[in-house]
Coordinates of N, CA and C in Angstrom, one line a residue:
M1 N -128.7 64.5 13.6 CA -130.5 63.6 14.2 C -128.9 62.3 14.5
R2 N -128.6 62.0 15.7 CA -127.6 61.0 16.1 C -128.1 60.3 17.4
A3 N -128.7 59.2 17.7 CA -128.5 58.3 18.9 C -127.9 57.9 19.5
A4 N -127.2 58.4 20.5 CA -125.8 58.0 21.2 C -126.5 56.8 22.5
P5 N -125.6 55.7 22.0 CA -126.0 54.6 23.0 C -125.1 55.2 24.8
S6 N -126.1 54.7 25.2 CA -126.2 54.7 27.1 C -123.8 53.8 27.6
P7 N -123.7 54.9 27.9 CA -122.7 53.7 28.2 C -122.4 53.0 29.4
A8 N -123.8 52.9 30.1 CA -124.6 52.0 31.0 C -124.6 50.6 29.9
L9 N -125.2 50.6 28.6 CA -126.0 49.2 28.4 C -124.5 48.1 27.4
P10 N -124.6 47.1 27.0 CA -123.3 45.9 26.7 C -123.5 47.2 25.1
Q11 N -121.9 47.0 25.2 CA -122.0 47.4 24.2 C -120.2 47.1 24.1
Q12 N -119.6 47.4 22.6 CA -118.0 47.2 22.4 C -117.2 48.1 22.9
T13 N -115.9 48.1 23.5 CA -115.2 48.9 24.1 C -114.4 49.0 22.7
A14 N -114.0 50.8 23.3 CA -113.3 51.5 22.6 C -111.9 50.4 21.4
A15 N -111.1 49.9 22.0 CA -110.3 49.0 21.5 C -110.5 47.7 21.4
E16 N -111.7 47.4 22.1 CA -112.8 46.1 20.7 C -113.1 46.7 19.3
Q17 N -113.6 48.0 19.3 CA -114.3 48.3 18.1 C -113.0 48.3 17.6
V18 N -112.2 49.5 17.7 CA -110.5 49.2 17.2 C -110.4 47.8 16.4
R19 N -109.9 47.0 16.9 CA -109.8 45.6 16.9 C -110.2 45.0 16.0
S20 N -111.9 45.0 16.0 CA -113.0 44.7 15.1 C -112.6 44.9 13.9
V21 N -112.4 46.9 13.3 CA -112.4 47.5 13.0 C -110.6 46.7 11.7
L22 N -109.9 46.6 12.3 CA -108.7 45.8 11.9 C -108.9 45.3 11.4
A23 N -110.0 43.9 12.1 CA -109.8 42.3 11.7 C -110.3 42.5 10.5
R24 N -111.5 43.2 10.0 CA -111.9 42.9 8.7 C -111.2 43.3 7.9
A25 N -110.6 44.6 8.2 CA -110.0 46.1 7.2 C -109.5 44.6 6.1
L26 N -109.8 45.2 4.9 CA -109.4 44.7 3.3 C -108.1 45.6 2.7
S27 N -108.4 46.8 3.2 CA -106.9 48.3 2.9 C -106.6 49.0 3.9
L28 N -105.7 49.6 3.9 CA -105.0 51.4 4.4 C -104.1 51.5 4.1
S29 N -104.2 53.2 4.3 CA -103.9 53.9 3.8 C -102.3 54.4 5.0
L30 N -101.0 54.3 4.4 CA -100.4 54.2 4.9 C -99.5 55.9 5.0
T31 N -98.7 56.7 5.8 CA -98.3 57.6 6.0 C -97.0 57.9 7.3
L32 N -96.5 57.6 6.0 CA -94.4 58.6 6.8 C -94.3 59.1 6.8
G33 N -93.5 59.6 8.4 CA -93.3 60.8 8.9 C -92.6 61.4 7.2
G34 N -92.3 63.0 7.0 CA -91.3 63.1 6.2 C -89.8 63.0 7.1
Q35 N -88.6 62.4 6.7 CA -87.7 62.6 7.3 C -87.0 61.8 6.8
T36 N -85.5 62.9 6.3 CA -83.9 61.9 5.3 C -83.6 60.7 6.2
P37 N -82.7 60.4 5.1 CA -81.7 59.3 5.8 C -81.0 60.4 6.8
G38 N -80.8 61.1 7.3 CA -79.9 62.1 7.7 C -80.5 62.4 9.0
G39 N -82.1 62.0 8.9 CA -83.1 62.5 10.0 C -83.2 64.2 9.7
A40 N -83.6 64.8 9.0 CA -83.7 65.8 8.9 C -85.6 65.9 8.3
P41 N -86.3 66.9 8.6 CA -87.2 66.4 8.0 C -87.9 66.8 6.6
G42 N -88.6 65.5 5.9 CA -88.5 65.9 4.2 C -90.9 66.3 4.3
P43 N -91.2 65.9 3.1 CA -91.7 65.8 2.6 C -92.8 64.2 3.0
E44 N -94.0 64.3 3.4 CA -94.3 62.8 4.2 C -94.9 62.0 3.4
E45 N -95.1 61.1 3.0 CA -95.4 60.2 1.7 C -96.5 59.1 1.9
S46 N -97.1 59.3 1.4 CA -98.0 58.3 1.2 C -98.8 56.8 0.0
Y47 N -99.1 56.0 1.1 CA -98.7 54.4 -0.1 C -100.2 53.4 0.2
D48 N -100.9 53.5 -0.1 CA -102.0 52.3 -0.1 C -102.1 50.8 0.3
L49 N -102.4 49.7 0.7 CA -102.4 48.6 0.2 C -103.3 47.6 0.5
L50 N -103.5 47.2 -0.2 CA -105.0 47.0 -0.2 C -104.2 44.8 0.3
G51 N -104.3 44.3 0.6 CA -104.8 42.9 1.0 C -103.2 42.9 1.3
G52 N -102.5 44.0 1.8 CA -100.8 43.7 2.3 C -100.8 43.8 3.2
H53 N -101.9 43.1 4.9 CA -101.4 43.6 6.3 C -101.4 42.0 6.6
T54 N -101.1 41.9 8.0 CA -101.5 40.8 9.2 C -102.2 41.3 10.4
V55 N -102.6 40.9 11.1 CA -102.9 41.7 12.2 C -102.5 40.3 13.3
G56 N -101.0 40.6 14.0 CA -101.3 39.2 14.9 C -101.8 39.1 16.4
A57 N -100.7 38.3 16.9 CA -100.9 38.3 18.6 C -101.0 40.1 18.9
R58 N -101.7 39.9 20.0 CA -102.7 41.8 20.7 C -102.1 42.4 19.6
G59 N -103.1 42.3 18.5 CA -102.7 43.2 17.8 C -101.7 44.0 17.2
R60 N -100.3 42.7 16.7 CA -99.6 43.3 16.5 C -99.9 43.5 14.7
L61 N -99.9 44.9 14.5 CA -99.8 45.2 13.0 C -98.7 45.3 12.1
T62 N -99.0 43.9 11.2 CA -97.1 44.0 10.1 C -98.0 44.4 8.2
L63 N -96.7 45.5 7.8 CA -96.8 45.2 6.6 C -96.4 44.1 5.7
H64 N -97.1 44.0 4.3 CA -96.4 43.3 3.3 C -96.4 43.8 2.3
P65 N -95.3 45.2 2.1 CA -95.9 46.0 0.6 C -95.2 44.6 0.1
P66 N -95.8 45.6 -1.5 CA -94.5 44.9 -2.8 C -94.2 44.9 -3.0
A67 N -93.5 43.3 -3.2 CA -91.6 43.3 -4.2 C -91.3 44.7 -4.5
D68 N -92.0 44.8 -5.4 CA -91.9 46.2 -6.2 C -91.8 47.4 -5.8
S69 N -92.7 47.5 -4.9 CA -92.7 48.8 -4.5 C -92.1 49.5 -3.4
P70 N -92.0 51.1 -3.2 CA -90.7 52.1 -3.5 C -90.8 51.7 -2.1
L71 N -91.5 51.4 -1.2 CA -92.0 50.7 0.3 C -90.6 50.3 0.4
A72 N -89.5 49.8 -0.3 CA -88.8 49.1 0.0 C -87.7 49.5 0.5
D73 N -87.0 50.5 -0.8 CA -86.1 51.2 -1.2 C -86.2 52.3 0.4
R74 N -87.0 53.1 0.5 CA -87.6 53.4 1.9 C -86.4 52.9 2.8
F75 N -87.3 51.6 3.7 CA -87.0 50.9 4.2 C -85.5 50.6 4.6
A76 N -84.7 50.1 3.1 CA -83.2 50.0 3.4 C -82.5 51.5 3.9
D77 N -83.5 52.6 3.5 CA -81.8 53.7 4.2 C -83.0 54.5 5.0
A78 N -83.9 53.6 5.2 CA -84.6 54.4 7.0 C -83.7 54.6 8.4
P79 N -83.8 55.2 9.2 CA -82.1 54.2 11.0 C -82.8 53.8 10.9
R80 N -81.9 53.5 12.1 CA -82.2 51.8 12.4 C -83.6 51.8 13.0
G81 N -83.7 52.3 13.8 CA -84.9 52.7 14.9 C -86.8 52.9 14.0
G82 N -86.6 52.6 12.6 CA -87.6 53.0 12.1 C -88.2 54.5 11.6
L83 N -88.8 54.6 11.2 CA -90.3 55.4 10.7 C -91.4 56.3 11.1
D84 N -91.6 57.0 11.5 CA -93.1 57.8 12.1 C -93.3 57.5 10.8
A85 N -94.5 56.4 11.7 CA -95.5 56.2 10.4 C -97.2 56.4 10.9
R86 N -98.3 56.3 10.5 CA -99.2 56.5 10.5 C -100.0 55.9 9.0
V87 N -100.9 54.9 10.5 CA -102.2 54.1 9.2 C -103.4 54.2 9.4
D88 N -104.3 54.3 9.1 CA -105.4 55.0 8.3 C -106.6 53.7 7.6
L89 N -107.3 53.5 8.7 CA -108.3 53.3 8.0 C -109.5 53.7 8.5
T90 N -111.2 53.1 7.0 CA -112.0 53.5 7.1 C -112.9 52.9 6.8
D91 N -113.6 51.9 7.9 CA -115.2 51.1 8.3 C -116.2 51.3 7.6
I92 N -116.6 51.1 6.2 CA -117.1 51.5 5.7 C -118.5 50.1 6.1
A93 N -119.9 50.8 6.6 CA -121.2 49.6 6.1 C -121.3 49.1 4.9
P94 N -121.6 47.8 5.0 CA -121.9 46.9 3.7 C -122.8 47.1 3.5
T95 N -123.9 47.6 3.4 CA -125.2 48.2 2.9 C -124.9 49.9 2.9
A96 N -126.4 49.8 1.7 CA -126.2 51.1 1.0 C -126.9 52.3 1.7
L97 N -126.4 52.4 2.7 CA -126.7 53.6 3.5 C -126.5 55.1 1.8
R98 N -127.1 56.4 3.1 CA -126.4 57.4 2.6 C -125.7 57.8 2.7
D99 N -124.8 57.5 4.1 CA -123.3 58.1 4.1 C -123.1 56.5 5.4
R100 N -122.3 55.9 4.9 CA -121.8 54.7 4.7 C -120.4 54.3 5.9
V101 N -119.5 55.5 6.3 CA -118.3 56.0 6.8 C -118.9 55.4 8.5
R102 N -119.0 54.4 9.0 CA -118.9 54.0 10.2 C -118.0 54.3 11.4
A103 N -116.2 54.2 10.5 CA -115.8 54.7 11.5 C -114.4 55.1 10.5
R104 N -113.6 55.4 11.8 CA -111.9 56.1 11.8 C -110.8 55.6 11.7
V105 N -110.2 54.8 11.5 CA -109.3 54.5 12.9 C -108.1 55.0 12.4
S106 N -106.7 55.9 13.5 CA -105.7 55.6 12.9 C -104.5 55.2 13.6
L107 N -103.3 54.7 13.4 CA -102.7 54.0 14.4 C -101.1 54.4 14.2
T108 N -101.0 55.3 15.5 CA -99.4 56.5 15.2 C -98.2 55.3 15.4
G109 N -96.9 55.1 15.1 CA -96.1 54.5 15.5 C -94.5 55.3 15.1
R110 N -93.6 53.9 15.4 CA -92.8 53.6 14.3 C -92.7 52.5 14.0
L111 N -92.4 52.2 11.9 CA -92.5 51.3 10.9 C -91.2 51.0 10.9
A112 N -90.8 49.3 11.3 CA -89.9 48.6 10.7 C -89.4 47.8 10.0
P113 N -88.8 47.2 9.6 CA -88.8 45.8 9.2 C -88.3 45.0 10.2
A114 N -89.4 44.1 10.0 CA -89.8 42.6 10.9 C -89.0 42.2 11.1
A115 N -88.3 41.0 12.0 CA -87.3 40.1 12.4 C -87.8 39.0 11.4
G116 N -86.8 38.7 10.7 CA -87.5 37.4 9.6 C -88.6 37.1 9.3
D117 N -88.8 38.1 9.0 CA -89.4 38.3 7.8 C -89.3 39.7 6.8
L118 N -88.5 39.0 5.6 CA -88.4 39.6 4.8 C -89.6 40.8 4.0
G119 N -88.9 41.3 3.5 CA -89.9 42.2 3.2 C -90.7 42.6 4.1
S120 N -91.3 42.7 5.1 CA -92.2 42.9 6.0 C -91.8 44.0 6.6
L121 N -93.4 44.6 6.9 CA -92.5 45.6 8.4 C -94.0 45.9 9.4
R122 N -93.3 46.1 10.2 CA -94.0 45.9 11.7 C -94.3 47.5 12.5
L123 N -95.7 47.4 12.7 CA -96.4 48.9 13.5 C -96.0 49.1 15.1
D124 N -94.9 50.0 15.6 CA -94.2 49.8 16.9 C -95.5 51.2 17.4
L125 N -96.8 50.4 17.8 CA -97.4 51.2 18.3 C -97.4 52.8 19.3
T126 N -97.7 54.0 19.3 CA -97.5 55.0 20.3 C -99.1 55.4 20.5
R127 N -100.0 55.6 19.6 CA -101.4 56.3 19.8 C -102.4 56.1 19.1
I128 N -103.1 56.2 19.6 CA -104.4 55.6 18.5 C -105.5 55.5 19.1
T129 N -106.3 56.7 17.3 CA -107.7 57.2 17.9 C -108.5 56.4 16.6
L130 N -109.5 56.4 17.3 CA -110.9 56.4 16.7 C -112.0 57.0 17.4
R131 N -112.3 57.1 15.1 CA -113.7 58.3 15.2 C -114.7 57.8 14.9
T132 N -115.5 58.2 15.2 CA -116.7 57.2 15.0 C -118.5 58.8 14.9
G133 N -119.3 58.2 14.7 CA -121.1 59.2 14.5 C -120.6 60.2 15.7
T134 N -119.9 59.2 16.2 CA -120.1 60.5 18.0 C -119.0 61.2 18.8
G135 N -118.0 60.7 18.2 CA -116.8 61.4 18.7 C -115.7 61.0 18.3
T136 N -114.6 61.3 19.0 CA -113.4 60.4 19.0 C -112.5 60.6 20.3
E137 N -112.0 59.3 20.1 CA -112.0 58.7 21.6 C -110.4 58.1 21.7
E138 N -109.5 58.6 22.3 CA -108.1 58.4 22.4 C -108.2 56.2 22.8
V139 N -107.9 55.9 22.1 CA -107.3 53.8 23.0 C -106.3 54.0 23.6
D140 N -105.5 53.9 24.4 CA -104.7 53.2 25.0 C -104.1 51.7 24.5
P141 N -102.5 51.8 24.0 CA -102.7 50.8 23.1 C -102.7 49.7 24.5
R142 N -102.7 49.6 25.2 CA -102.1 48.5 26.2 C -103.4 47.9 25.8
A143 N -104.7 49.1 26.0 CA -105.9 48.2 26.7 C -106.8 48.1 24.8
Y144 N -106.0 48.2 23.6 CA -106.1 47.8 22.7 C -105.2 46.3 22.6
A145 N -104.0 46.2 22.4 CA -103.3 44.9 22.7 C -104.0 43.9 23.6
L146 N -104.2 44.0 24.6 CA -105.8 42.9 25.2 C -107.3 42.9 25.0
A147 N -107.3 43.5 24.0 CA -109.0 43.6 23.9 C -108.5 42.2 22.5
A148 N -109.8 41.5 21.9 CA -110.5 41.3 21.1 C -111.4 41.6 19.8
P149 N -110.9 41.3 19.1 CA -112.4 41.4 18.4 C -114.1 41.2 18.3
D150 N -115.0 41.2 18.2 CA -115.8 40.7 18.2 C -116.0 40.1 17.8
P151 N -116.9 38.4 18.5 CA -116.9 37.3 17.1 C -117.6 37.4 16.3
L152 N -118.3 38.3 16.1 CA -118.8 38.0 14.7 C -118.5 39.3 13.7
A153 N -117.1 40.0 13.8 CA -116.4 40.6 13.4 C -116.2 41.0 11.9
L154 N -116.0 39.1 11.7 CA -115.8 38.9 10.1 C -117.0 38.6 9.8
E155 N -118.0 38.3 10.0 CA -119.5 37.6 9.4 C -120.4 38.6 9.6
E156 N -120.1 40.4 10.2 CA -121.0 41.1 10.3 C -121.6 41.2 8.9
A157 N -120.6 41.8 7.8 CA -120.9 42.1 6.1 C -122.3 40.9 6.1
G158 N -121.9 39.8 6.0 CA -122.7 39.2 5.1 C -123.7 38.9 6.0
L159 N -123.9 38.8 7.1 CA -124.8 38.6 8.1 C -126.0 40.3 7.7
L160 N -125.6 41.7 7.5 CA -126.1 42.7 7.4 C -126.2 43.0 5.7
T161 N -125.8 42.5 5.1 CA -126.1 42.4 3.2 C -127.5 41.4 3.1
H162 N -127.5 40.0 4.1 CA -128.7 39.0 4.0 C -129.8 40.2 4.1
L163 N -129.8 40.3 5.3 CA -130.7 40.6 6.6 C -131.8 42.2 5.6
A164 N -130.7 42.6 5.0 CA -130.9 44.0 4.1 C -132.2 43.3 3.0
D165 N -131.0 42.4 2.3 CA -131.6 42.5 0.7 C -132.7 40.3 0.8
V166 N -132.2 40.2 2.4 CA -133.3 38.3 2.0 C -134.6 38.9 3.0
H167 N -134.6 40.0 3.7 CA -135.8 39.9 5.3 C -135.6 41.8 5.2
P168 N -136.2 42.7 4.0 CA -136.3 43.7 5.1 C -138.0 43.8 5.1
D169 N -138.9 42.8 5.8 CA -139.5 42.2 6.5 C -139.4 42.6 7.9
L170 N -138.1 41.5 7.8 CA -137.7 41.8 9.4 C -136.9 42.8 9.6
V171 N -136.5 43.7 9.0 CA -135.9 44.6 9.1 C -137.1 45.9 9.6
A172 N -138.0 46.4 9.0 CA -139.5 46.8 9.1 C -140.1 47.3 10.2
D173 N -139.7 45.1 10.3 CA -140.2 45.0 12.2 C -139.6 45.1 13.3
L174 N -138.1 45.8 13.3 CA -137.2 46.0 14.0 C -137.0 47.5 14.2
V175 N -138.2 48.2 13.3 CA -138.0 49.7 13.4 C -139.1 50.0 14.1
V176 N -140.2 48.6 14.0 CA -141.8 49.0 14.6 C -141.2 48.8 16.0
L177 N -140.4 48.3 16.6 CA -139.6 48.4 17.7 C -139.5 49.6 18.3
A178 N -139.1 50.0 17.3 CA -138.5 51.6 18.3 C -139.6 52.2 19.1
G179 N -140.9 51.9 18.0 CA -142.5 52.6 18.3 C -141.5 54.3 18.1
S180 N -142.5 55.0 19.7 CA -142.1 56.2 20.0 C -140.5 57.7 20.3
R181 N -139.8 55.9 19.9 CA -138.5 56.3 20.0 C -138.4 56.8 18.8
L182 N -139.0 56.7 18.0 CA -138.1 57.7 16.2 C -138.8 59.1 15.8
P183 N -138.5 60.2 15.9 CA -139.4 60.9 14.9 C -140.0 60.3 13.3
H184 N -140.9 60.8 13.5 CA -141.9 61.0 12.3 C -140.8 60.5 11.4
G185 N -141.6 60.1 9.8 CA -141.2 60.4 8.2 C -139.4 59.5 8.4
V186 N -139.8 58.2 8.8 CA -138.6 57.7 8.3 C -138.8 56.9 6.6
V187 N -137.7 57.4 6.0 CA -137.9 57.1 4.4 C -137.9 55.9 3.8
R188 N -136.6 55.2 5.0 CA -135.7 54.1 4.9 C -135.3 53.5 5.3
A189 N -134.9 52.4 5.9 CA -134.5 52.0 7.0 C -133.5 51.0 6.5
L190 N -132.3 51.0 7.0 CA -131.4 49.2 7.2 C -130.3 48.8 8.6
P191 N -129.9 47.8 7.7 CA -128.8 47.4 9.0 C -127.8 47.9 8.9
L192 N -127.0 48.8 10.4 CA -126.0 49.0 9.5 C -125.5 48.8 10.9
A193 N -124.5 48.0 11.8 CA -123.9 47.6 12.2 C -124.6 46.1 13.0
L194 N -123.8 45.3 13.3 CA -124.1 43.9 14.1 C -122.7 43.4 15.3
D195 N -123.0 43.3 16.6 CA -121.6 42.5 17.6 C -123.2 42.0 17.9
R196 N -121.6 41.2 18.6 CA -122.8 40.2 20.0 C -123.6 40.9 21.0
H197 N -124.1 41.7 20.8 CA -124.7 43.0 21.5 C -126.0 43.0 21.3
A198 N -126.1 44.0 19.5 CA -126.8 44.4 18.9 C -127.2 44.5 18.1
V199 N -127.8 44.5 17.3 CA -127.8 45.1 15.8 C -128.6 46.3 16.0
S200 N -127.8 47.2 15.0 CA -128.2 48.6 14.8 C -128.8 48.7 13.2
L201 N -129.8 49.7 13.2 CA -130.2 50.3 11.6 C -130.2 51.5 11.8
R202 N -129.8 52.3 10.9 CA -130.1 53.9 10.3 C -130.8 54.3 9.6
C203 N -131.6 54.5 10.4 CA -132.9 55.7 10.3 C -133.3 56.6 9.6
E204 N -133.1 56.5 7.5 CA -132.8 57.8 7.4 C -134.2 58.2 6.8
Y205 N -134.2 59.9 6.7 CA -135.5 61.3 7.1 C -134.4 62.0 6.1
G206 N -135.4 62.4 4.7 CA -135.6 63.3 3.7 C -134.4 63.7 3.6
E207 N -134.1 64.7 5.3 CA -132.5 65.0 6.5 C -131.8 64.7 6.7
G208 N -131.0 64.0 6.7 CA -130.6 63.8 7.7 C -130.7 62.4 8.5
H209 N -130.4 61.4 9.7 CA -130.5 60.1 10.1 C -130.3 59.8 11.0
C210 N -131.0 58.8 11.8 CA -131.1 58.3 13.4 C -130.6 57.3 13.7
D211 N -129.6 56.5 14.4 CA -128.7 54.9 14.2 C -129.8 54.6 15.4
L212 N -130.5 53.2 15.6 CA -131.4 52.7 16.3 C -130.3 51.3 17.0
R213 N -130.2 51.3 17.9 CA -129.1 49.7 18.4 C -130.0 49.1 19.8
L214 N -130.9 48.2 18.9 CA -131.7 47.5 19.9 C -130.8 45.9 20.1
L215 N -131.2 45.7 21.3 CA -130.4 45.1 22.1 C -130.9 43.5 22.3
F216 N -129.8 42.7 22.2 CA -130.0 42.0 22.2 C -130.6 40.5 23.1
P217 N -131.5 39.7 23.5 CA -131.9 39.0 24.7 C -130.2 38.3 25.7
G218 N -130.2 38.3 24.3 CA -128.5 37.7 25.8 C -127.3 38.1 24.1
T219 N -126.0 37.2 24.7 CA -125.0 37.9 24.2 C -125.1 37.0 22.8
A220 N -124.6 36.9 21.7 CA -124.9 35.8 20.5 C -122.8 35.7 20.0
R221 N -122.6 34.1 20.1 CA -121.1 33.9 20.1 C -120.4 33.1 18.5
D222 N -121.7 33.7 17.5 CA -121.5 33.2 16.0 C -122.7 33.8 15.4
A223 N -123.0 33.5 13.9 CA -123.8 34.5 12.7 C -125.3 33.4 13.5
S224 N -125.2 32.1 13.6 CA -125.8 31.7 13.3 C -126.8 32.0 15.0
E225 N -126.5 32.5 15.6 CA -126.9 32.4 17.1 C -127.1 33.7 17.3
A226 N -126.4 35.1 15.7 CA -126.9 36.5 15.7 C -128.3 36.1 15.4
G227 N -128.4 35.0 14.1 CA -129.7 35.3 13.6 C -130.8 34.9 15.3
D228 N -130.5 33.5 15.2 CA -131.4 34.2 16.4 C -131.9 35.0 17.1
M229 N -131.3 35.8 17.5 CA -130.9 37.0 18.2 C -132.1 37.5 17.7
V230 N -131.9 37.8 16.5 CA -132.7 38.7 15.9 C -133.9 38.5 16.0
R231 N -134.6 37.0 15.1 CA -135.6 36.7 15.9 C -136.2 36.4 17.1
R232 N -135.4 36.9 18.0 CA -136.0 36.8 19.1 C -136.2 37.7 19.9
L233 N -135.6 39.1 19.6 CA -136.0 40.1 19.1 C -137.0 40.8 19.4
L234 N -137.7 40.1 18.3 CA -138.9 40.2 17.4 C -140.1 40.0 18.7
T235 N -139.6 39.1 19.1 CA -140.4 38.0 20.0 C -140.8 38.2 21.8
A236 N -139.6 39.4 21.8 CA -139.3 39.1 23.4 C -140.2 40.2 24.0
P237 N -140.4 40.7 24.7 CA -142.0 41.6 25.3 C -140.6 43.1 25.3
R238 N -141.6 43.6 25.1 CA -141.1 45.5 24.4 C -140.1 46.3 25.9
C239 N -140.9 46.1 26.8 CA -139.3 46.7 27.7 C -138.4 46.6 27.3
S240 N -137.6 45.3 26.9 CA -136.3 45.4 26.3 C -135.0 45.9 25.7
H241 N -136.6 46.8 25.1 CA -135.1 47.6 23.6 C -134.8 48.7 24.5
H242 N -133.2 49.0 23.8 CA -133.2 50.4 24.4 C -132.6 50.8 23.1
H243 N -132.1 52.1 22.9 CA -131.4 53.0 21.8 C -129.6 53.7 22.1

């Protein structure tokens, strides 16, 4: 029971979604393609990095492993062009939903020592995959480089938890806006996501759930505008709401 947004409605592009996931990610998982120093296939190796990455201009991803990490030794022996690598990130809803995974992002490419940044590693992207509840999408690395994170990406978690913890009445009123579009029997509704275009709610049932996306009457550029947009949703004419 999932409600897929109509492509005609304003929403983040897949490239913007990936940039937003990266912007707020605190941790990531790195898998190095199995390759021995001589170039022969070898076993894959996985590493978890917590707070060990930065995202630069055009989405360039740089990893900063601890100095005592085995990764440093791994790259001392690496071939000149670097190693095949995959970076995986999981986007988790900040509210206490049953199924909190909102998206999974995989970035594949070559990982090599970053020039002029001792101990850091840069990922040269060749492939990007975005998996959400509505399916899997390949994102063009060029589109990714040109995209920007949603302006609310870094403040989204605070806004959603504030809405859930302090304004459950507003959440209930937003669910009422959906009216006949929601199947009967909603057990609980919680804020799921927020971007400059809309707020999304997860409506949970005894079994399963559906996601409801409520379009703002305008575009929110920051946290205070997002709060205003949520309030304006509740006073706007009913005909402007979509999911």
